[in-house]
Coordinates of C-alpha atoms in Angstrom, one line a residue:
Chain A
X1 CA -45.6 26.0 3.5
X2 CA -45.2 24.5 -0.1
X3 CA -44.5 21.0 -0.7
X4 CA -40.6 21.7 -1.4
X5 CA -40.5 23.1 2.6
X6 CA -42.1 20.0 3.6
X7 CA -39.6 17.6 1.6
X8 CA -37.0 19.4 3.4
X9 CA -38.5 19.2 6.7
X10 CA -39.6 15.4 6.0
X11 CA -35.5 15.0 5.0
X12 CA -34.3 16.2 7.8
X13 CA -36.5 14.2 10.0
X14 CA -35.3 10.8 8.0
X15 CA -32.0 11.9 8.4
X16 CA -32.6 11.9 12.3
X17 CA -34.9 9.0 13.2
X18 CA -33.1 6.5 10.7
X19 CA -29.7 7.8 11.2
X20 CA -29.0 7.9 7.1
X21 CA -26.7 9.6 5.1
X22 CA -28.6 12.6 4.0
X23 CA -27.9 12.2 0.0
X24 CA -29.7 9.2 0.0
X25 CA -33.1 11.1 1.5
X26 CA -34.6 11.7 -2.1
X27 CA -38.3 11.7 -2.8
X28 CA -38.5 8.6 -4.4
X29 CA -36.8 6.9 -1.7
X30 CA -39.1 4.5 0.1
X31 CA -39.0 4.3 4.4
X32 CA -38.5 0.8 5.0
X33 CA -36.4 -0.4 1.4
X34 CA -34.3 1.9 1.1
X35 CA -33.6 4.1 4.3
X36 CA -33.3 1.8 6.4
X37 CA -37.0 1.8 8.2
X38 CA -39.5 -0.5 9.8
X39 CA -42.8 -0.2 10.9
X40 CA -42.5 2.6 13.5
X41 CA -40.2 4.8 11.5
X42 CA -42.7 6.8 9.4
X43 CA -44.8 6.9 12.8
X44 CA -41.8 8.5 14.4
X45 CA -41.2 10.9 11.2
X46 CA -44.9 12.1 11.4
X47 CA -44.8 12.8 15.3
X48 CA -41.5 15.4 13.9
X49 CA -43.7 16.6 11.6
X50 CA -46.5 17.2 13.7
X51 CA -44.3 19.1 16.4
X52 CA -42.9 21.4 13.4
X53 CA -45.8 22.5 11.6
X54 CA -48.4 22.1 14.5
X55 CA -50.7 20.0 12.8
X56 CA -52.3 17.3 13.1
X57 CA -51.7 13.9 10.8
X58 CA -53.7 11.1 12.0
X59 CA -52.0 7.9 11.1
X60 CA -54.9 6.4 8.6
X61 CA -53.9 9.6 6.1
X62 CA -50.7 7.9 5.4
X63 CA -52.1 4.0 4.1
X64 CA -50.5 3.1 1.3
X65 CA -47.8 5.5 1.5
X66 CA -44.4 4.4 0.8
X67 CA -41.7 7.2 -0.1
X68 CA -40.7 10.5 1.0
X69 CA -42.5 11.9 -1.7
X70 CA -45.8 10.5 -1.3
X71 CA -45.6 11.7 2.5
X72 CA -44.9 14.6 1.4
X73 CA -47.9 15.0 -0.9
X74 CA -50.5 14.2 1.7
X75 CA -48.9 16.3 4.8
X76 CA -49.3 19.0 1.8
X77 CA -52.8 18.3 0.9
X78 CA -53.5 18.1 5.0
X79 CA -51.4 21.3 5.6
X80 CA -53.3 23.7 2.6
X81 CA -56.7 21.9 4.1
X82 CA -55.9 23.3 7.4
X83 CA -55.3 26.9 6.2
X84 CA -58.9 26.7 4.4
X85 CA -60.4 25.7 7.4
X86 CA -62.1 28.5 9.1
X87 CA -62.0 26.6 12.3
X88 CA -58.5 26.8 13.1
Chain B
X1 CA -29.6 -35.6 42.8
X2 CA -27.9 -32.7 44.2
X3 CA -29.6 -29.4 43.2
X4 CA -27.9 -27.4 40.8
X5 CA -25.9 -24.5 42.5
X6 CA -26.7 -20.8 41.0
X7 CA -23.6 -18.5 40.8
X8 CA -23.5 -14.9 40.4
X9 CA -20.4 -14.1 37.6
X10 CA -21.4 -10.5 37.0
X11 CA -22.5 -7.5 37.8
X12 CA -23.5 -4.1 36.9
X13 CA -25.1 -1.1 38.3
X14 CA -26.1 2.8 37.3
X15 CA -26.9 4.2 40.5
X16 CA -26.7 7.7 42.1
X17 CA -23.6 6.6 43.8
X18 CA -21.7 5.7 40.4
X19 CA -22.3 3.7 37.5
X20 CA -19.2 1.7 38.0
X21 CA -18.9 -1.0 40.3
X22 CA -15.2 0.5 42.0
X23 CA -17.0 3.8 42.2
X24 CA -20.3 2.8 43.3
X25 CA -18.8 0.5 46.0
X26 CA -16.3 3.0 47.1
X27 CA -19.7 6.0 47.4
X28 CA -21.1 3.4 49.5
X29 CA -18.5 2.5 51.9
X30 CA -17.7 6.3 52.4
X31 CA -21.3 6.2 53.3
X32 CA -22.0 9.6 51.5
X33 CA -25.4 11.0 51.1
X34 CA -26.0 11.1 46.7
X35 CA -29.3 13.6 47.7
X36 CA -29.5 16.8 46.1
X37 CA -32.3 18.9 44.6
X38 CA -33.8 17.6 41.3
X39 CA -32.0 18.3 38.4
X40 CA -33.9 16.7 35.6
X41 CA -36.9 18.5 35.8
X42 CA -37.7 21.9 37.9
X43 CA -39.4 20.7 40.9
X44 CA -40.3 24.2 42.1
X45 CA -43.8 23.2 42.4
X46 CA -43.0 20.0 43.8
X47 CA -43.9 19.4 47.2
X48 CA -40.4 17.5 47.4
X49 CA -37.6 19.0 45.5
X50 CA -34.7 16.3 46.0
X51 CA -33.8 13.2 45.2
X52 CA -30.8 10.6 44.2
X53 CA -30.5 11.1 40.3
X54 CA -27.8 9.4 38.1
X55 CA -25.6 11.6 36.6
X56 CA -23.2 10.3 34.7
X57 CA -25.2 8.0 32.4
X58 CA -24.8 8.4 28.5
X59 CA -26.9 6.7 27.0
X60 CA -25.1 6.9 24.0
X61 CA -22.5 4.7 25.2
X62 CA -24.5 1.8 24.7
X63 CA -27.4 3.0 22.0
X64 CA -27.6 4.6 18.2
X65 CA -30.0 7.6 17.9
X66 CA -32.6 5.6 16.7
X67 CA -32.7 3.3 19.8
X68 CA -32.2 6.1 22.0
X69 CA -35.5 7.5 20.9
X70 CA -37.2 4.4 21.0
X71 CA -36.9 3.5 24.5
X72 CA -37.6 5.5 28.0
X73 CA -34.8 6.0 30.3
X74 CA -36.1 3.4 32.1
X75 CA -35.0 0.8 29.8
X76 CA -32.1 2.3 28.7
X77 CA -30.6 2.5 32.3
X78 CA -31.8 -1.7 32.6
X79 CA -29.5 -2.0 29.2
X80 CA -26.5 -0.1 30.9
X81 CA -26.1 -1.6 33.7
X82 CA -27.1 -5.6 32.1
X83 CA -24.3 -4.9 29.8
X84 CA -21.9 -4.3 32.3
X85 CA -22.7 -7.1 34.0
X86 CA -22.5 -9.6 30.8
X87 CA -19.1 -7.4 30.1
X88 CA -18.1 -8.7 33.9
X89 CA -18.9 -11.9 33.5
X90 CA -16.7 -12.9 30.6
X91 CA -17.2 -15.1 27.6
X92 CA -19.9 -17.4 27.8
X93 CA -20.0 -19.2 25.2
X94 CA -24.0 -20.3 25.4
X95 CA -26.5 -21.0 23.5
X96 CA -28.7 -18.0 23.0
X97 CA -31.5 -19.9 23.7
X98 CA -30.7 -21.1 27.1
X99 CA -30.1 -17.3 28.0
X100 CA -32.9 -15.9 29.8
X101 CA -33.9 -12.5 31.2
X102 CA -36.0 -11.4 34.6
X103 CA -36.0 -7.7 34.7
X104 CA -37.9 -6.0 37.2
X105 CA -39.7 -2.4 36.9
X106 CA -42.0 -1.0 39.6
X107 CA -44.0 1.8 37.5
X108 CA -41.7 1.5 34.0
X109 CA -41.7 4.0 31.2
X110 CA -43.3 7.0 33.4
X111 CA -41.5 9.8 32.1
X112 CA -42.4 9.1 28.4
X113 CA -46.3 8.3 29.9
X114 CA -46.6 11.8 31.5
X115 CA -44.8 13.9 28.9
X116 CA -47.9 12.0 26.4
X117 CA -50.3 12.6 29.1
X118 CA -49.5 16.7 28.9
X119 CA -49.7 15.7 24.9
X120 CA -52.9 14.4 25.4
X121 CA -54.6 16.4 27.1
X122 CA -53.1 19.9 26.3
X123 CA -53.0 19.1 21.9
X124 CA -55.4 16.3 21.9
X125 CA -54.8 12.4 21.2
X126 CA -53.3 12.9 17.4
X127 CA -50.4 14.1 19.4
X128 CA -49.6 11.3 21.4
X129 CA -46.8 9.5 20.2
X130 CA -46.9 6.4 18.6
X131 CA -44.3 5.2 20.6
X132 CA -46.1 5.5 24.1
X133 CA -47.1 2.0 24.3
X134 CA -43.4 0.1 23.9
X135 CA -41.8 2.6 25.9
X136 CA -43.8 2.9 28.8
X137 CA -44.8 -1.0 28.8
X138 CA -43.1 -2.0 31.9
X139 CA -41.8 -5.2 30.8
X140 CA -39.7 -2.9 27.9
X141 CA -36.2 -3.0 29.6
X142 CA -36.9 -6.9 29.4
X143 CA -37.6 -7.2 26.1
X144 CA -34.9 -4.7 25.2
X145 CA -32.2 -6.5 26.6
X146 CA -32.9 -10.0 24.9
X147 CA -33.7 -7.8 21.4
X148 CA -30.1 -6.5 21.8
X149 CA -28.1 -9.5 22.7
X150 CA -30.4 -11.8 20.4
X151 CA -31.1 -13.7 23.9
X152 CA -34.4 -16.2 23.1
X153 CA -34.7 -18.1 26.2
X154 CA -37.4 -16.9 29.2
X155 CA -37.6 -13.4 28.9
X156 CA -39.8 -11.5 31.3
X157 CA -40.5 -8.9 33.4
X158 CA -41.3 -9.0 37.6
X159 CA -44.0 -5.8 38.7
X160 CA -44.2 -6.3 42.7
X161 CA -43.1 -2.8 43.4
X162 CA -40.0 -2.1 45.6
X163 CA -39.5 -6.1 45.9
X164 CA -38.9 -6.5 42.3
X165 CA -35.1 -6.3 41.6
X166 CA -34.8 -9.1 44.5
X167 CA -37.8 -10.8 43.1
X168 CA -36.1 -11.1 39.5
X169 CA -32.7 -12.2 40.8
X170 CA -34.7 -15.1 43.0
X171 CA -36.9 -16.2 40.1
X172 CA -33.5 -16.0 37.4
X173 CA -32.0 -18.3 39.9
X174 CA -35.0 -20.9 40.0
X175 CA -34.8 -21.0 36.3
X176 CA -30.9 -22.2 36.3
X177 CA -31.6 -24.7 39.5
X178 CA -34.7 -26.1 37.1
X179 CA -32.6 -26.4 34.3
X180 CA -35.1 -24.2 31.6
X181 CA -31.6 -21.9 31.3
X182 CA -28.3 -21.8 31.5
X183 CA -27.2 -18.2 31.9
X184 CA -30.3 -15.2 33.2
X185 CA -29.3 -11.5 33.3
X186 CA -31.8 -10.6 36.6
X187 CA -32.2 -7.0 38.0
X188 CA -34.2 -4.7 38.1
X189 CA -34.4 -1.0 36.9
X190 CA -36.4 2.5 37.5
X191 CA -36.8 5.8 36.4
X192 CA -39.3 7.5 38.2
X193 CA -38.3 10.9 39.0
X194 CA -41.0 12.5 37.7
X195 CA -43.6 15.1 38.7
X196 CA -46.5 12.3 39.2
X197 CA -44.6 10.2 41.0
X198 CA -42.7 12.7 43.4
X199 CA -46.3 14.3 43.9
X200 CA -48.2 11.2 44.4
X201 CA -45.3 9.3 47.0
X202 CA -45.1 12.8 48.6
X203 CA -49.1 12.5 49.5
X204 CA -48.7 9.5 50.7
X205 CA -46.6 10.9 53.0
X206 CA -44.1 8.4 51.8
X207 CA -41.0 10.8 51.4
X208 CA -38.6 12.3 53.4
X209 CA -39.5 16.5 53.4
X210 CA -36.4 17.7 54.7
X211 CA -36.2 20.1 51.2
X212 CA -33.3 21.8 53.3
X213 CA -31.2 19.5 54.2
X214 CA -31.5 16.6 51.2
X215 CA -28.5 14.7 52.4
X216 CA -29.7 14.0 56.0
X217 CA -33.3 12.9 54.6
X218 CA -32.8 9.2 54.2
X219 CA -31.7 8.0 57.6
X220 CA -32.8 4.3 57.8
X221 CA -33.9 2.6 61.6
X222 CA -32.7 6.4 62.7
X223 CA -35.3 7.4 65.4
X224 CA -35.4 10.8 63.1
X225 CA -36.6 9.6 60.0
X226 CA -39.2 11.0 58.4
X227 CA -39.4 9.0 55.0
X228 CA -37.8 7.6 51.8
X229 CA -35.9 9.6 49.1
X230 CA -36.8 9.1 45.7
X231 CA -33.7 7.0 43.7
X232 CA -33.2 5.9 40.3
X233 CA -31.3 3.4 38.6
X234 CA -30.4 -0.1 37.3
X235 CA -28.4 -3.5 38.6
X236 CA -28.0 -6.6 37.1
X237 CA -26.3 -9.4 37.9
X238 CA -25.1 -12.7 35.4
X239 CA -26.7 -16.2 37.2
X240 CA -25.5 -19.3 35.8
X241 CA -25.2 -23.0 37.0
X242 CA -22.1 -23.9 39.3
X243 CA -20.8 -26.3 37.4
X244 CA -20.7 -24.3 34.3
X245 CA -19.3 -21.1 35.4
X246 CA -16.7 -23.4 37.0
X247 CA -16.0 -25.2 33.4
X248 CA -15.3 -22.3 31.9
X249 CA -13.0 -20.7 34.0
X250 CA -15.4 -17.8 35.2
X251 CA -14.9 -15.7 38.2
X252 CA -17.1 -16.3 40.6
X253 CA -18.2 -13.3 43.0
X254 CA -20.5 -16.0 45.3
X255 CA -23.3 -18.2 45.1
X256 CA -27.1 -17.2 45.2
X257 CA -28.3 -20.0 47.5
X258 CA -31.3 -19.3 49.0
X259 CA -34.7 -17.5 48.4
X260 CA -37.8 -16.9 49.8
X261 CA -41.0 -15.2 48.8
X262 CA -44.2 -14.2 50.1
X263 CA -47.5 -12.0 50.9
X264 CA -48.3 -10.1 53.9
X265 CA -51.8 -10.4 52.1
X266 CA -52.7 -7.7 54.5
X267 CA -52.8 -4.0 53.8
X268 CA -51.9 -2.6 49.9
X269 CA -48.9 -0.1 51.8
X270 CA -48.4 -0.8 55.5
X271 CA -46.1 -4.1 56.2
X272 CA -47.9 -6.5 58.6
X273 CA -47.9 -6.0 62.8
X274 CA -44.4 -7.1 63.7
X275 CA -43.0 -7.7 60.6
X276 CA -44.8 -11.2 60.6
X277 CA -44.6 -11.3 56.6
X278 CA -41.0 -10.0 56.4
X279 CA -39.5 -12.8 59.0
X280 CA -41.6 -15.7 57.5
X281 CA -40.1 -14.5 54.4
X282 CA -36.2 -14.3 55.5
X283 CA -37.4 -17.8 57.2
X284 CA -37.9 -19.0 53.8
X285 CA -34.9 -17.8 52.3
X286 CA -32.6 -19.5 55.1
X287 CA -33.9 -22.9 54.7
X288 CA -34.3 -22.7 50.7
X289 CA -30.1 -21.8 51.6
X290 CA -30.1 -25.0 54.2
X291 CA -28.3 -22.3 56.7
X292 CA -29.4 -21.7 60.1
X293 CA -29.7 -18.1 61.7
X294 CA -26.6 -18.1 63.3
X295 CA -24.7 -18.7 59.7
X296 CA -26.0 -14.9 58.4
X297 CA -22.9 -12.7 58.9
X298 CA -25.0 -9.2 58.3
X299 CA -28.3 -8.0 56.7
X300 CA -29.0 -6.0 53.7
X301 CA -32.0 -4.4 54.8
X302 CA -34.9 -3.1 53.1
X303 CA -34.4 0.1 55.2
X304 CA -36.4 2.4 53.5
X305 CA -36.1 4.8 56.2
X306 CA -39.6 5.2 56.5
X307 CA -41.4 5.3 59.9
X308 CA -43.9 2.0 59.3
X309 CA -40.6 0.3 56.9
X310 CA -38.1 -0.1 58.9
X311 CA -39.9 -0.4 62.7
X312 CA -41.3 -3.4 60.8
X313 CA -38.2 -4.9 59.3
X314 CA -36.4 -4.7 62.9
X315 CA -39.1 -6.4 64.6
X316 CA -38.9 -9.0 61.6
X317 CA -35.1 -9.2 61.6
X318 CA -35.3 -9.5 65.3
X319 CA -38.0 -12.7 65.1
X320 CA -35.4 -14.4 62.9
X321 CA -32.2 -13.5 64.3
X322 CA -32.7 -11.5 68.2
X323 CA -32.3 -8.2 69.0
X324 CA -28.4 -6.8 68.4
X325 CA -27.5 -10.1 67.3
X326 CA -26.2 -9.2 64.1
X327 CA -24.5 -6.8 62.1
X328 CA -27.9 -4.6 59.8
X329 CA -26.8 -2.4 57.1
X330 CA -28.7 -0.2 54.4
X331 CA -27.9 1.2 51.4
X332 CA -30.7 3.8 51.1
X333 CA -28.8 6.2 53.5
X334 CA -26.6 7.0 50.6
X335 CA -28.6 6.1 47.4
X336 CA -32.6 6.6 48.5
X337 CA -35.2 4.1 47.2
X338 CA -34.3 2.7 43.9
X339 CA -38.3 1.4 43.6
X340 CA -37.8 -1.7 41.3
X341 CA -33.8 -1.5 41.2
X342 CA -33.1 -1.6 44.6
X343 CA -33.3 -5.1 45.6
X344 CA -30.8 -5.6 42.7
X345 CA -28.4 -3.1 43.3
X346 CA -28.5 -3.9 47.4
X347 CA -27.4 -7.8 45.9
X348 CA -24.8 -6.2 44.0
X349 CA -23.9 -4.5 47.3
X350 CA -24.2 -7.6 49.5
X351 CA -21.5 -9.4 47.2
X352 CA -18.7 -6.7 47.3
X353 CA -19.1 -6.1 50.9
X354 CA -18.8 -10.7 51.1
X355 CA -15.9 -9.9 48.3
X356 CA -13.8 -7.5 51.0
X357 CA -15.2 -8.8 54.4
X358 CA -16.7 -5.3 55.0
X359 CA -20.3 -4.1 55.9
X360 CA -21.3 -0.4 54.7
X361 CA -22.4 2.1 57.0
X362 CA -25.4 3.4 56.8
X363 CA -25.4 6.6 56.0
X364 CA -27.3 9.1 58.7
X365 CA -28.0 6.8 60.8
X366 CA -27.1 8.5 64.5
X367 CA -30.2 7.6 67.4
X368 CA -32.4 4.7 67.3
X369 CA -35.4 3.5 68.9
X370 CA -35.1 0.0 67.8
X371 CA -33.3 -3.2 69.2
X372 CA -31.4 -3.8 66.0
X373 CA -27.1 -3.6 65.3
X374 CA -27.1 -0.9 62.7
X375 CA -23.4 -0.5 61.0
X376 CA -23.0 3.4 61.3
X377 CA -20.1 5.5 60.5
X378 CA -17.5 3.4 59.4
X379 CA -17.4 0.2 57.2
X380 CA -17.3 -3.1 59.6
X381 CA -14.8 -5.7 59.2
X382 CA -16.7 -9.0 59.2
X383 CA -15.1 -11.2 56.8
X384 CA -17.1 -13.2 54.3
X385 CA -19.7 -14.5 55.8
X386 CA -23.6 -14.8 54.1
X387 CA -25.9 -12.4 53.7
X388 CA -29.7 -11.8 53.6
X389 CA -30.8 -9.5 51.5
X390 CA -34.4 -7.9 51.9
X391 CA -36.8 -6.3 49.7
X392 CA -40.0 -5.5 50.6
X393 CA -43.2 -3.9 48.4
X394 CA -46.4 -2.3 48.3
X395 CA -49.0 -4.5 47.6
X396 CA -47.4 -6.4 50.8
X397 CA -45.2 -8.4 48.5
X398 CA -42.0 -9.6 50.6
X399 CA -38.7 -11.4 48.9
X400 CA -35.4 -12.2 50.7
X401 CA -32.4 -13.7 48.9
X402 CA -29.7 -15.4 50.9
X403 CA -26.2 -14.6 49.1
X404 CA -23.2 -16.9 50.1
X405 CA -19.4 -16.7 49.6
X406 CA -17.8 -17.5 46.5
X407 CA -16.1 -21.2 47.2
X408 CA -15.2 -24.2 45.2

């Protein structure tokens, strides 16, 4: 799972928990300015997420994060730490 | 100073029986069972595998996708049928600050709480959704309702178990008589069929267990009943002062002119000896109405058709009002035990049937042991006289509303 498979995944979860027009999903989009977000959006995104890669991303990973691209870069970092792991 | 009158100008329901006041109205007086086995989840391991399920709610009809994930179908059945009811009741042209909700739930969000419970405990607790807590919260179908119409007046939610939907409608109509609002949306909703709750009522020994024959389970004051069916659903109703539904032109269905509450304050499930709690309580309601007795055309009983429920509520109905003196109907033959909603939808109920002159049957009701009127088979023609409707919960709570005749 590269970043560019979690863009998409993270796209299509934008697309469905803030009901946006797809083109507008870019990476430097940020949740709550400019896809129509609040608080609990990004929560809801990262439950998708969680069910489609079967990992878990505890919600203190994400501080600070504001676009699609920055999610993407830490559900990355958390995803390639999981397949190093020997304990899972 | 007179006391302000409290009219009912709308109304809305989701119920087993229809989700449309014509259709639900028209389930009821054909007094047909809406039983069948469970169809939202497989209850093959259930110990009861029937119920009365809505089935012809879309949510989308009144919800985006994002709303829709965001709330439990608890709520979103409360939001159907309060919309109806504010669709019913016309313009009314208040400020949103005088508009209030009461909204009753008995357990509230349970099926998001146990699909995060089998989260929790089967993936561990960075699986549980972040939005467990404002969809399983049960004041959430409250909060929704004034969110969506942008209502800011007294918003809250009533928890005293199968009492609530009566308990919200009697409390919405104290806050129009002491002027804090002008127009409440009161009801009460629930959406409990679930495998916890079917499990858990079923060990009480609480529901029906006739598994083969689900539309001859619930059988209120029959002397075969053998305990509730599990319902779900919503009603809501529109309350506003007299005067102002009169002003603007509104149609009035009746007027919700008396209301009594209490506590049995003596076991957490079984009513008290004789119904003592349940006739104090109708006692209330009457005089809160300034009616006597003799002025009640028919009862909207609590009926649950459970053994210790309705040997209670006829002894009770027979302290107030003597034995076959008047006319006792119950909707739970043909919709089970709405929980929180019933006492809302059974108001709903109590209007239409003052609206035609008619009393319901009650559905399955043959043989009984009891020395109570029960309207069986057909509708009875009674004209529009008042009604007392009952609700009764666990936890002892009682509530009664007395429901009078539109007039002018």
């Amino acid at each position: 799972m590269d970043r560019d498979q979690i863009l998409e995944l993270l796209t299509d979860a934008a697309v469905e928990v803030m009901d946006v027009d797809r083109s507008i999903v870019t990476a430097d989009a940020r949740f709550v300015e400019d896809l129509n977000g609040d608080s609990l959006s990004v929560l809801e995104i990262l439950e998708i997420l969680q069910e489609k890669l079967d990992v878990d991303l505890p919600t203190e990973s994400f501080d600070g994060v504001g676009t699609v691209g920055q999610a993407a870069d830490v559900i990355a970092k958390i995803v390639s730490e999981r397949a190093e792991s020997p304990t899972t | 100073m007179s006391r302000i009158r409290v009219a009912i100008t709308g109304m809305g329901v989701k119920t087993p029986a229809g989700s449309d006041l014509p259709t639900f109205w028209a389930t009821l007086l054909a007094g047909r069972s809406t039983a069948t086995p469970i169809r939202r989840i497989d209850p093959a391991a259930l110990p009861v595998r029937f119920a009365c399920e809505v089935t012809d709610f879309d949510p989308a009809t009144y919800f985006d996708t994002k709303e829709t994930r965001r709330t439990d179908r608890v709520a979103q059945l409360a939001f159907g049928a309060a919309a109806d009811a504010l669709a019913d009741a016309g313009e009314l042209g208040a400020d949103p600050a005088r508009c209030g909700v009461v909204a009753a739930a008995g357990v509230g969000g349970l099926i998001t709480q146990e699909e995060q419970e089998y989260n929790l405990f089967s993936r561990g607790p960075a699986r549980v959704s972040p939005m467990l807590v404002p969809m399983m919260m049960p004041n959430a179908a409250a909060a929704l309702i004034g969110m969506k119409l942008g209502w800011t007046g007294p918003n809250f939610c009533i928890a005293t178990a199968c009492a609530g939907g009566t308990n919200a409608i009697g409390e919405a109509g104290r806050l129009i008589r002491e002027g804090s609002s002008d127009v409440v949306l009161a009801g009460g909703s629930e959406a409990c069929v679930t495998p916890i709750a079917i499990a858990a009522f079923a060990r009480m020994g609480a529901l029906s267990n006739r598994n083969d024959e689900p539309t001859l389970a619930s059988r209120p004051f029959d002397v075969d009943r053998d305990g509730f069916v599990m319902g779900e659903g919503a009603g809501f109703v529109v309350l506003e002062s007299w005067d102002r539904a009169e002003a603007r032109g509104a149609h009035i269905y009746g007027e919700l002119a008396g209301y009594g509450r209490n506590s049995d304050a003596y076991h957490v499930t079984a009513p008290s000896p004789g119904g003592a709690g349940a006739a104090d309580c109708m006692r209330l309601a009457l005089a809160d109405a300034g009616l006597e007795a003799s002025d009640i055309g028919h009862v909207n009983a609590h009926g649950t058709s459970t053994e210790l429920n309705d040997a209670a509520e006829a002894e009770a109905v027979i302290k107030v009002f003597g034995e076959h003196s008047l006319p006792v109907t119950s909707a739970k033959g043909v919709i089970g035990h709405l929980i929180a909603a019933a006492g809302a939808v059974e108001a709903v109920a109590s209007m239409l049937a003052m609206r035609d002159g008619v009393v319901p049957p009650t559905c399955n009701h043959e043989r009984t042991e009891l020395a109570i009127d029960v309207v069986t088979g057909e509708p009875r023609t009674l004209g529009a006289a008042p009604v007392v409707s009952n609700s009764f919960g666990f936890g002892g709570h009682n509530a009664s509303l007395v429901l009078i005749p539109g007039r002018c």
